[in-house]
Coordinates of C-alpha atoms in Angstrom, one line a residue:
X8 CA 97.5 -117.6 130.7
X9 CA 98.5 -118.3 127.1
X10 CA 98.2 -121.8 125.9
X11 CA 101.9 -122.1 124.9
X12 CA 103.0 -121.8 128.7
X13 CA 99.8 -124.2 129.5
X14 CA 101.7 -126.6 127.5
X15 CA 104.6 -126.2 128.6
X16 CA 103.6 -126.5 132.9
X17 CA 101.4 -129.2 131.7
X18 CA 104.4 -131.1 130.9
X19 CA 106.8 -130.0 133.9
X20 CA 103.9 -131.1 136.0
X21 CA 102.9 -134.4 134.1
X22 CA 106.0 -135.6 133.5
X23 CA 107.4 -136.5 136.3
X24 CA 104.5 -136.8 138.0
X25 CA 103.6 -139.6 135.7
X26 CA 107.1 -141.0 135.9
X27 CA 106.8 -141.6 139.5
X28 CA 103.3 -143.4 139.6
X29 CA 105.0 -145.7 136.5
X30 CA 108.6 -146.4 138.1
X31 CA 106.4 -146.9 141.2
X32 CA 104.1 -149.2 140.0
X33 CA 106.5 -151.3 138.1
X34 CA 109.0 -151.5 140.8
X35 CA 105.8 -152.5 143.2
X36 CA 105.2 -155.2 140.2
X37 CA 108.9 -156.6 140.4
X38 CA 108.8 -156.6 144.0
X39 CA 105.0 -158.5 144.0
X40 CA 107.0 -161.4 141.0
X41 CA 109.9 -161.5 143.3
X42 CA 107.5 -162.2 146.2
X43 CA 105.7 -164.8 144.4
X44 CA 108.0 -166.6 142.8
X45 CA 109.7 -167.2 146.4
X46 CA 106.8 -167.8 147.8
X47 CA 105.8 -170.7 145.1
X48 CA 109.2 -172.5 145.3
X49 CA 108.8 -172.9 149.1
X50 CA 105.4 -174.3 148.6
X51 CA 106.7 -176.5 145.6
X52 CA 109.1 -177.5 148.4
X53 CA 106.4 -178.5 151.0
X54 CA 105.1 -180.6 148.4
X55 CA 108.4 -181.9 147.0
X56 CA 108.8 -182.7 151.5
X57 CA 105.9 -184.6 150.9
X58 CA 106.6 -186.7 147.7
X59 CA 110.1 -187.5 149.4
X60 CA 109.1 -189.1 152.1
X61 CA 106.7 -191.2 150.3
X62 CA 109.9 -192.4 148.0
X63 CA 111.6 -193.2 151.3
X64 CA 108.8 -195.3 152.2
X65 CA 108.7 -197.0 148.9
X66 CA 112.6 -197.8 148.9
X67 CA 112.2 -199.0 152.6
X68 CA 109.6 -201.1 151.6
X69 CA 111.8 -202.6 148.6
X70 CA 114.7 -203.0 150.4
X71 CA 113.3 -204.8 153.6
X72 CA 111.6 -207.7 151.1
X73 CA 114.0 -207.9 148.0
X74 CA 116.5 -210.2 150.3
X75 CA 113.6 -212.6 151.7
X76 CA 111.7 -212.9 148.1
X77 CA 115.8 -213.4 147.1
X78 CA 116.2 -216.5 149.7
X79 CA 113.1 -218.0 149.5
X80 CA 113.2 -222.0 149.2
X81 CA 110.6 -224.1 147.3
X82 CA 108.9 -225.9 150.1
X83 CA 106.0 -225.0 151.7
X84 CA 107.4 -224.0 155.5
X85 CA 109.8 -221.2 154.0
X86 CA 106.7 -220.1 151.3
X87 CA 105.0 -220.0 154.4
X88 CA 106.8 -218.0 156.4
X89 CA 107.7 -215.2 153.5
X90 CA 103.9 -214.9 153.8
X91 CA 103.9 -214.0 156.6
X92 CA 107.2 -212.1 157.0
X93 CA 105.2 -208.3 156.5
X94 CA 101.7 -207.5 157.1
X95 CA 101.9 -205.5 153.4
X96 CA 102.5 -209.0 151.5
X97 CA 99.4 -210.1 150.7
X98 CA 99.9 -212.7 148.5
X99 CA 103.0 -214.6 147.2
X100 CA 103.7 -215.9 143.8
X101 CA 106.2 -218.5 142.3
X102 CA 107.2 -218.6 138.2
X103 CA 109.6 -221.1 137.1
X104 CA 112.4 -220.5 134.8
X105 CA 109.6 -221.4 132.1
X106 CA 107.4 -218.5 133.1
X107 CA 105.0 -221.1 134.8
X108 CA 102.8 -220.5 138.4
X109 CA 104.5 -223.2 140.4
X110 CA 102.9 -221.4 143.6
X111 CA 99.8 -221.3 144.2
X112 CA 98.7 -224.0 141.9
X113 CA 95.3 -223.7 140.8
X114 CA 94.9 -227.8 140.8
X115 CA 96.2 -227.9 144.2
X116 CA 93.5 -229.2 146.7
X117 CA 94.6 -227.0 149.3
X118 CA 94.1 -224.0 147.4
X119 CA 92.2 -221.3 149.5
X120 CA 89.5 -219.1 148.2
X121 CA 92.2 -216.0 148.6
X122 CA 94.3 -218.0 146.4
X123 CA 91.7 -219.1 143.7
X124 CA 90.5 -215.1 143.5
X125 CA 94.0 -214.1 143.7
X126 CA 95.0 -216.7 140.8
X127 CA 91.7 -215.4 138.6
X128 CA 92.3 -211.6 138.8
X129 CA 95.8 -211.6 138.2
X130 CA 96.6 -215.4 136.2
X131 CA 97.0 -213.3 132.6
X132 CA 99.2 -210.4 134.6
X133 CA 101.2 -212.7 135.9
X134 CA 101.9 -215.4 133.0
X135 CA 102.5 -212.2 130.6
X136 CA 106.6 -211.2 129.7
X137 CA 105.9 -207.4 129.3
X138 CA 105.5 -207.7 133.7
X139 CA 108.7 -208.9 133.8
X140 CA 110.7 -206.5 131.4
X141 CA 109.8 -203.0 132.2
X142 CA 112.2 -203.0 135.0
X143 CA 115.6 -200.9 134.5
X144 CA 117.0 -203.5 136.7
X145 CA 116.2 -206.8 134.5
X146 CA 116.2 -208.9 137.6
X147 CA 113.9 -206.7 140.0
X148 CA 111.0 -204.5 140.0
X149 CA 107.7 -203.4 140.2
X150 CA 104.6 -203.7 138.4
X151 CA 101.1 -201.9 139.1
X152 CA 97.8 -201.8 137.6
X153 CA 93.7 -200.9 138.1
X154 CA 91.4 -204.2 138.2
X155 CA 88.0 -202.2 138.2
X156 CA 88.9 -199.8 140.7
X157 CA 91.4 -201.5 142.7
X158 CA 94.9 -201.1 142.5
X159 CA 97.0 -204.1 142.1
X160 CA 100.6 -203.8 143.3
X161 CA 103.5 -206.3 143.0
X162 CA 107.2 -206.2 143.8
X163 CA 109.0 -209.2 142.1
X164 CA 112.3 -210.0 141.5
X165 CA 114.5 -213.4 140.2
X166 CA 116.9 -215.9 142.6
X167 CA 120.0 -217.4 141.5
X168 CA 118.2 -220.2 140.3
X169 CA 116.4 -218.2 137.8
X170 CA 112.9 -218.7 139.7
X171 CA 111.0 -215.5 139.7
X172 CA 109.2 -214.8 143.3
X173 CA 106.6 -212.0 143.8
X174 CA 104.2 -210.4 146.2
X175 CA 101.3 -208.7 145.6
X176 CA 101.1 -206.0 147.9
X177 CA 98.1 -204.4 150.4
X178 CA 98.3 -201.0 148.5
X179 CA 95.8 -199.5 151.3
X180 CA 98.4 -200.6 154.3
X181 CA 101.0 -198.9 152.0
X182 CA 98.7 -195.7 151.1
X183 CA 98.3 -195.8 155.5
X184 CA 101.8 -195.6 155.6
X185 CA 102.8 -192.9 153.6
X186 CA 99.8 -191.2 155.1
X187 CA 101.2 -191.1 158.3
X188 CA 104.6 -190.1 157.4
X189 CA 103.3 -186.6 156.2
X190 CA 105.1 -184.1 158.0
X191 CA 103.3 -182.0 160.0
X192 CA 104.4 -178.6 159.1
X193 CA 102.4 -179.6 155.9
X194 CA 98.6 -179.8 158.2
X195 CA 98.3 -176.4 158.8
X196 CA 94.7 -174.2 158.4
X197 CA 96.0 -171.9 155.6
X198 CA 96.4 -174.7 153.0
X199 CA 95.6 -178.2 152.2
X200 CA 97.2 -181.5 151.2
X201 CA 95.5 -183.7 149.1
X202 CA 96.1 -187.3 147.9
X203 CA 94.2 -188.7 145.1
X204 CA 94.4 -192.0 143.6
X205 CA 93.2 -192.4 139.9
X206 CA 89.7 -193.5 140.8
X207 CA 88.7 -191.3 144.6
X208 CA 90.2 -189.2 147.2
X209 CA 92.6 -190.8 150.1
X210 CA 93.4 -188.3 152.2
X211 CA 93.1 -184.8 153.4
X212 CA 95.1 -182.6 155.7
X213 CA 92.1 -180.5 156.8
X214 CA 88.2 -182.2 157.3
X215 CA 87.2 -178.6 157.1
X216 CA 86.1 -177.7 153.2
X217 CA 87.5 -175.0 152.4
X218 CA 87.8 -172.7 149.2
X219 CA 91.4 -172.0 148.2
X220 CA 92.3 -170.7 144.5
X221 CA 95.5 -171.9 144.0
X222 CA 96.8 -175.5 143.3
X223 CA 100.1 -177.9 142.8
X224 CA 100.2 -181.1 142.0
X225 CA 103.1 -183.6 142.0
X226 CA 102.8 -187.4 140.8
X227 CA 104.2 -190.3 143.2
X228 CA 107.1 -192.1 142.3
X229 CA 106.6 -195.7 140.9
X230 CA 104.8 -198.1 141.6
X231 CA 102.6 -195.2 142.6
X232 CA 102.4 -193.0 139.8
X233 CA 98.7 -192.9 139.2
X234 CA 98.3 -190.9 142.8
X235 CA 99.2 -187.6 143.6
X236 CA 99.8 -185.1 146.3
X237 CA 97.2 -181.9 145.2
X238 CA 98.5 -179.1 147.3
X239 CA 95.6 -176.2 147.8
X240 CA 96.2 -173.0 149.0
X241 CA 95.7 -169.5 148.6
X242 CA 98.2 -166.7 147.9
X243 CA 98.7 -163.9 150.2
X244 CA 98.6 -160.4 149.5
X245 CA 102.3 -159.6 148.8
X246 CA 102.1 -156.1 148.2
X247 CA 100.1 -154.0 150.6
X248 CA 97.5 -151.7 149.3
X249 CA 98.4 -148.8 151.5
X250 CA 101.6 -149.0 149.8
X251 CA 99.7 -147.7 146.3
X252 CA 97.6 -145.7 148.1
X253 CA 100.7 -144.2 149.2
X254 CA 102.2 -144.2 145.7
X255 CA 99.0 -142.5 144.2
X256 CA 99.2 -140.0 147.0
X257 CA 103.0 -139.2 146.5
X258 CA 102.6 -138.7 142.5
X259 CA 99.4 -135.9 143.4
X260 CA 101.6 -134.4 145.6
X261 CA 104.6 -134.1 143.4
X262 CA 101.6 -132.7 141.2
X263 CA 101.2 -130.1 143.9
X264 CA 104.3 -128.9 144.2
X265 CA 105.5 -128.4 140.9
X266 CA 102.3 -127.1 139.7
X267 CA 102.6 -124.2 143.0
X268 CA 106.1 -124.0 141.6
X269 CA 105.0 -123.1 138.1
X270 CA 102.5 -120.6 139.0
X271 CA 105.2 -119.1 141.3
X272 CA 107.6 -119.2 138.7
X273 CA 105.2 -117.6 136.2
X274 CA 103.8 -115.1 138.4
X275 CA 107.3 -114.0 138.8
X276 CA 107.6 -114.1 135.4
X277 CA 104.6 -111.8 134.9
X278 CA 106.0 -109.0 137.4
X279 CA 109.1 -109.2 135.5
X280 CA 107.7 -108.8 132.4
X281 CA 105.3 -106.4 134.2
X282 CA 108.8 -104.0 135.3
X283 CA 110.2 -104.3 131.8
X284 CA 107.2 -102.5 129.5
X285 CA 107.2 -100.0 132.6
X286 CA 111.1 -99.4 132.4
X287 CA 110.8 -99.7 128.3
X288 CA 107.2 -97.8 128.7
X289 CA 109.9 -95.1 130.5
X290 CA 112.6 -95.0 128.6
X291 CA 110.1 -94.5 125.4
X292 CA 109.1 -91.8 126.9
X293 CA 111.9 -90.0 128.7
X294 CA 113.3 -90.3 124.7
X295 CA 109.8 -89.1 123.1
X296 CA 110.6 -86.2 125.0
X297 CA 113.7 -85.4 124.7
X298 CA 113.5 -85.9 120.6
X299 CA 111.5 -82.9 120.5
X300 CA 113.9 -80.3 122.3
X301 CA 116.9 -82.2 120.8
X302 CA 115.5 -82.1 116.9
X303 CA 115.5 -77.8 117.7
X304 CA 119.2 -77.6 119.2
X305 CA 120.2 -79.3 116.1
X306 CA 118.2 -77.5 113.9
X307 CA 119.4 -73.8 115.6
X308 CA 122.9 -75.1 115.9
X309 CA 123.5 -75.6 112.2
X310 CA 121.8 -72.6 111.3
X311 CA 124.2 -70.9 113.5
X312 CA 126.8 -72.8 111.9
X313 CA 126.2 -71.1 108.5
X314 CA 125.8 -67.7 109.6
X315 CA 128.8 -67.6 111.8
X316 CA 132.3 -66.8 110.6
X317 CA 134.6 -69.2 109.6
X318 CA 137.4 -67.3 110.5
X319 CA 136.3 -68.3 114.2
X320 CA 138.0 -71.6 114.4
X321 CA 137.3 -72.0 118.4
X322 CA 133.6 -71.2 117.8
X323 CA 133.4 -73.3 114.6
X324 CA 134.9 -76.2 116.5
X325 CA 132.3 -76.2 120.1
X326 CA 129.6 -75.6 117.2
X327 CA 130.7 -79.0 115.2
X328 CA 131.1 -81.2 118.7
X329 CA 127.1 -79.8 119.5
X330 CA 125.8 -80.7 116.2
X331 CA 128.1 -84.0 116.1
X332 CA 127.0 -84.8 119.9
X333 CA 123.4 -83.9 118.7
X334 CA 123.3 -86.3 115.8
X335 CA 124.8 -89.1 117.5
X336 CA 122.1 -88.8 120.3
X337 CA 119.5 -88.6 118.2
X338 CA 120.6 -92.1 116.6
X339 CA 120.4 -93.5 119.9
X340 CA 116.9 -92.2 120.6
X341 CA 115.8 -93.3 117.3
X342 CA 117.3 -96.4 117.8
X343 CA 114.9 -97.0 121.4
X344 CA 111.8 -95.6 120.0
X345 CA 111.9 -98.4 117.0
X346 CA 113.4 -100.9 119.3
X347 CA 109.8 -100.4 120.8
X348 CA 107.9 -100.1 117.9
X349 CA 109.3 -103.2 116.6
X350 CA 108.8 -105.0 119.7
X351 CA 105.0 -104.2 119.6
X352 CA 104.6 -104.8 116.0
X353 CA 104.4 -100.9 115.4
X354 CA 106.7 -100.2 112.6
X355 CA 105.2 -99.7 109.4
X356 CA 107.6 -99.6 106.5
X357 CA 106.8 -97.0 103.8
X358 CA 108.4 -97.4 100.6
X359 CA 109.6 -95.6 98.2
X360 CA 112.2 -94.5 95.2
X361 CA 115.9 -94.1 96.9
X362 CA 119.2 -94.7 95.3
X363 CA 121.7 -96.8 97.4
X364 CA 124.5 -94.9 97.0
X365 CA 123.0 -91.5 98.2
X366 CA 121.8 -93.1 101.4
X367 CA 125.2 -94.3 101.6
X368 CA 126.4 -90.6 101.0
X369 CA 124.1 -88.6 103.2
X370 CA 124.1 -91.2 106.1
X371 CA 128.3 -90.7 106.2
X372 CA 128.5 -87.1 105.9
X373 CA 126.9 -87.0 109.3
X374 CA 129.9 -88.8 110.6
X375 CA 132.3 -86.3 108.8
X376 CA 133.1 -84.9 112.1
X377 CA 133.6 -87.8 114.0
X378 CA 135.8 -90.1 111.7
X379 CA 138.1 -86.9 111.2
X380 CA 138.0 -86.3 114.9
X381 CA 139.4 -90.2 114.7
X382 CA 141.7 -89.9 111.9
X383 CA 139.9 -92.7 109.6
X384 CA 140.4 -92.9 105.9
X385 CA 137.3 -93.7 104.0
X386 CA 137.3 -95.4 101.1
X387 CA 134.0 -95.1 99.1
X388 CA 133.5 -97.5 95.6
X389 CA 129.8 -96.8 95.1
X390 CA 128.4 -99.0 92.0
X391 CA 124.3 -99.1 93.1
X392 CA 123.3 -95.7 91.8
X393 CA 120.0 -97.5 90.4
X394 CA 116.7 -96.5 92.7
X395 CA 114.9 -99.4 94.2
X396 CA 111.9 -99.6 96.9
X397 CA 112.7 -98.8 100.5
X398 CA 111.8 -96.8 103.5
X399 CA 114.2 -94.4 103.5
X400 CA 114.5 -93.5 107.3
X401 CA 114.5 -97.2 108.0
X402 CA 117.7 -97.5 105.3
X403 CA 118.8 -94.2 106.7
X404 CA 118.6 -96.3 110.0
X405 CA 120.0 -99.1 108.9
X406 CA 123.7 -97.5 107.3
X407 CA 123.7 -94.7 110.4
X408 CA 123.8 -98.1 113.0
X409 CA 126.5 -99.6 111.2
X410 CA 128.6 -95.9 110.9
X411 CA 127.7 -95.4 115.1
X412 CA 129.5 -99.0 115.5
X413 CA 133.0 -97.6 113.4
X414 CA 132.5 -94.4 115.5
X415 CA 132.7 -96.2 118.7
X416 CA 134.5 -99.6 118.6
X417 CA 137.1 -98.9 115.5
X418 CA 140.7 -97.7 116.8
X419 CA 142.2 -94.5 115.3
X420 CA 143.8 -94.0 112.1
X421 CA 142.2 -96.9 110.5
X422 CA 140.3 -97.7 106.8
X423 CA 137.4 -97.9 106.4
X424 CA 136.2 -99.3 103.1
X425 CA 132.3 -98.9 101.8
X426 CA 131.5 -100.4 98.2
X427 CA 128.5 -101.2 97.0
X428 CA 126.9 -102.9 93.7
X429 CA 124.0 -103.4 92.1
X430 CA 122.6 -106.9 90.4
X431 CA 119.6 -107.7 88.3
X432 CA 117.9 -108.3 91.2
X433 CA 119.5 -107.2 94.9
X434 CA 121.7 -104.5 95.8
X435 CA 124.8 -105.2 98.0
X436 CA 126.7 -102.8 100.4
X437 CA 130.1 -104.2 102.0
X438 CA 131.4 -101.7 105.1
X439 CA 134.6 -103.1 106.2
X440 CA 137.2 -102.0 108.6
X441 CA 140.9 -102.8 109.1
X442 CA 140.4 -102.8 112.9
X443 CA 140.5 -105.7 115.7
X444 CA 137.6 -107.4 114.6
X445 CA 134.9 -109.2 116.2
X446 CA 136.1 -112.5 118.4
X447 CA 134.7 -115.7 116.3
X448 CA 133.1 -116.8 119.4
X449 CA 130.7 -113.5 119.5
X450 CA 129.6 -113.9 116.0
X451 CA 126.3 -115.9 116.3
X452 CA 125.5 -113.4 119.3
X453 CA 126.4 -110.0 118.1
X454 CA 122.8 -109.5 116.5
X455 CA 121.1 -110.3 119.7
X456 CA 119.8 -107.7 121.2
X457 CA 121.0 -105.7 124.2
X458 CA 124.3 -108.2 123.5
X459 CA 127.5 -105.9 123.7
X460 CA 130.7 -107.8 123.7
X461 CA 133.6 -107.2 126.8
X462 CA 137.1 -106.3 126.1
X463 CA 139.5 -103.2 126.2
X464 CA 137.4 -101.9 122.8
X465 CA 134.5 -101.8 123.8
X466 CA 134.6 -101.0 127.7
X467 CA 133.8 -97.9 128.7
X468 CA 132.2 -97.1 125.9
X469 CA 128.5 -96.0 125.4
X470 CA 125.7 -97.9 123.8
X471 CA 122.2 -99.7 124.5
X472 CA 123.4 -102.8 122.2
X473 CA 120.5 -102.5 120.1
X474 CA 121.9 -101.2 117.0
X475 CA 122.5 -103.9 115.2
X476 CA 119.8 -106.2 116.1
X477 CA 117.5 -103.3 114.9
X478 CA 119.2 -102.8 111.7
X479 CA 119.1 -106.6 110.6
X480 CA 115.6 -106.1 111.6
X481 CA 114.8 -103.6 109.4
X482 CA 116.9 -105.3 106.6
X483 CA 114.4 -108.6 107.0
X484 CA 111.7 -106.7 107.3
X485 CA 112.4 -105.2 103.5
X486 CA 113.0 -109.4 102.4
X487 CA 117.1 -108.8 102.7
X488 CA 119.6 -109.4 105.1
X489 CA 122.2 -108.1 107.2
X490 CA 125.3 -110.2 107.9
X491 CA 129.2 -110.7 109.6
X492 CA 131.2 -112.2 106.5
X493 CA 134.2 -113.4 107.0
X494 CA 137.3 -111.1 106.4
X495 CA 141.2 -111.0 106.5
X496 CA 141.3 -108.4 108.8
X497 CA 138.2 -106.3 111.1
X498 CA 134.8 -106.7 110.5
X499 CA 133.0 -107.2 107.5
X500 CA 129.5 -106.2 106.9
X501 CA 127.5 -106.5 104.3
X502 CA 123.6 -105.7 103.7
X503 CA 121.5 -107.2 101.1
X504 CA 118.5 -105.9 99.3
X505 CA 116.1 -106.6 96.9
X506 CA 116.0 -103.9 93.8
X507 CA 112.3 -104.7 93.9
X508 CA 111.2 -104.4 97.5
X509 CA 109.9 -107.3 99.0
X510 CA 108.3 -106.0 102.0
X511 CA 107.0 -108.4 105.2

């Protein structure tokens, strides 16, 4: 197989083969982000479940103690009883409008050891503004920090009388709390919830350690911020396998097909290439043959021509239709047998001193009969009377074709003009007609060969189409060219070539 048509099934087969497997795997990548990124926003969202309900919690929590801290009186039954109002307050604190502990007094005798410790770790917390002023709300908020690596928690907040009362908090009761508000859709097997305080672990969903590659975090809201909820999990396989195994398997067998298709198509190919050099194999030889027998009934049929009377007109006139019949057949075996040459790369061109203008003369007295027979007027204005180098039966050829196509497609009682002139370095011959002409649309085609064109001219009429793609042939093969030129009227031909002979 030659390696142009490698090439060329190589990329019928490749192609779209190639094409599949990408658009495949990428729309198997768009599906897998789509997958993923719905399948992270729902986790986000069991998280997000979780950090909720610890906010609810926290606001519960604020709301229940913000209007007893708010009504709280400055003797020691209601202090009392504020203390032990929630089992979260742990301790209680009173400011005065001067920023001064007022409650519990460290020079009171009936401070308690709670009360002493709870005055030492948090005295300089306590007497300091800043506490006090990072609150949106100026009158109420919250205020955390680590002592070692306990949290302290307070919730504070200022009465009417501009006293400032506050309660440090049991951060473990509220940690309890918000533990056991989890949902339970977020304590299953195939992930785990974590929550981690700055210093250690406080809780997880699972007791079972397990390895999970994947991991969101989210921060609790304030107070709380220095925990968080770590959510663990692994991702699932979005995409299934099989599914590329099927994709892989789908390309190779569009592989399959088109290459079976390509060697069907070019064994095809071969058989019809096969039936052509047998049919043009055929005809080469069916005309072999017959130029042989044909080249003597010529040959006998002009010698009979000059020995026979000329007072004979009927005889004179079969005699002229054999010879005329004779030549014109001979044309068109000619015109085959270099066809196949030329196909094959058998023509050798074998050059030599001719003069334009006696080609142009010998070639059209051949057609005497015929363009009588037609009632054409020639017009001759010869001006290439110079010799150059060029086969002379391929020139011969070449003027003879374009003659053979005035013969057959130019209507009667037309002109035909034929000039020709010579430059420094090419010689020109024009053959023009005053006929229909040649439809624009044909022009690009009429020098392809076995191309005839189809209208009332030229059907029913004889030919192989092969005429003139031989004789442009033969005029590039001697470095010239043959070409339609545009005209008022008919066709216009005209053939170059060089004086010289620049033969390829």
């Amino acid at each position: 197989m030659p390696l142009k048509i490698i090439s060329i099934f190589s990329f019928i087969i490749l192609i779209p083969s190639l094409s599949i497997f990408y658009l495949g795997s990428r729309l198997n990548e768009s599906e897998e982000s789509m997958l993923r990124a719905r399948y992270y926003a729902a986790e986000e969202e069991r998280l997000e479940l979780a950090v909720n309900q610890s906010t609810l919690i926290l606001e519960k929590l604020e709301k229940g103690l913000l209007p007893l801290l708010k009504k709280t009186a400055m003797d020691n039954e209601s202090i009392n009883e504020l203390s032990s109002s929630s089992i979260y307050i742990k301790h209680l604190f009173i400011l005065n409008p001067k920023g001064k502990i007022i409650y519990p007094l460290s020079s009171s005798e009936a401070l308690t050891p709670r009360e002493a410790d709870f005055l030492e770790r948090n005295d300089h917390i306590l007497r300091d503004p800043q506490t006090y002023s990072n609150s949106q709300d100026k009158s109420t908020g919250w205020y955390s920090w680590y002592a070692g690596k306990n949290l302290n928690l307070i919730l504070w907040t200022q009465t009417s009388d501009q006293f400032t009362v506050g309660v440090e908090l049991h951060h473990d009761r509220l940690i309890s709390e918000i533990i056991k508000n989890i949902p339970d859709k977020l304590s299953e097997e195939s992930y785990q919830l974590v929550l981690r305080s700055a210093e250690s672990q406080l809780y997880r969903s699972s007791t079972e350690p397990s390895t999970y590659s994947n991991i969101l975090k989210a921060e609790l809201p304030a107070p709380l911020q220095s925990f968080q909820f770590a959510y663990h999990f692994n991702e699932p396989v979005f995409i299934s396998p099989l599914r590329q195994y099927f994709l892989i398997g789908f390309s190779l067998l569009t592989a399959l097909s088109l290459s079976g298709i390509c060697f069907l198509l070019y064994r095809e190919r071969r058989r019809n290439i096969l039936e052509s050099t047998q049919r043009v194999n055929f005809a080469n030889q069916v005309s072999h043959e017959l130029k042989t027998p044909l080249t003597n009934i010529r040959m006998y049929a002009e010698l009979l021509q000059n020995r026979l009377d000329d007072e004979d007109p009927k005889v004179m006139k079969r005699l002229n239709v054999i010879i005329t019949e004779s030549h014109r057949l001979s044309r068109m075996i000619n015109n085959v047998l270099n066809f196949a040459k030329w196909e094959k790369g058998k023509i050798f061109i074998k050059t030599d001193e001719v003069i334009p203008d006696q080609i142009c003369t010998d070639t059209l007295s051949k057609f005497d009969l015929a363009f009588h027979k037609k009632k054409l007027t020639i017009n001759s204005h010869l001006n290439a009377s110079k010799s150059i180098l060029a086969d002379p039966d391929l020139f011969t050829q070449i003027m003879g074709n374009l003659f053979s196509n005035i013969e057959k497609y130019v209507p009667d009682n037309c002109t035909i003009d034929i000039s020709s002139l010579q430059t420094e370095k090419q010689t020109e011959i024009i053959v023009q007609d005053n006929g229909h002409g040649i439809p624009k649309k044909h022009h690009g085609k009429i020098f392809q060969s076995f191309y005839r064109i189809s209208n009332q001219m030229s059907d029913g009429v004889t030919g192989t189409g092969i005429g003139l793609a031989i004789a442009r042939d033969f005029a590039r093969a001697h470095g010239g060219e043959l070409e339609l030129i545009p005209s008022q009227e008919g066709a216009c031909f005209k053939l170059t070539l060089p004086n010289l002979g620049n033969i390829s």
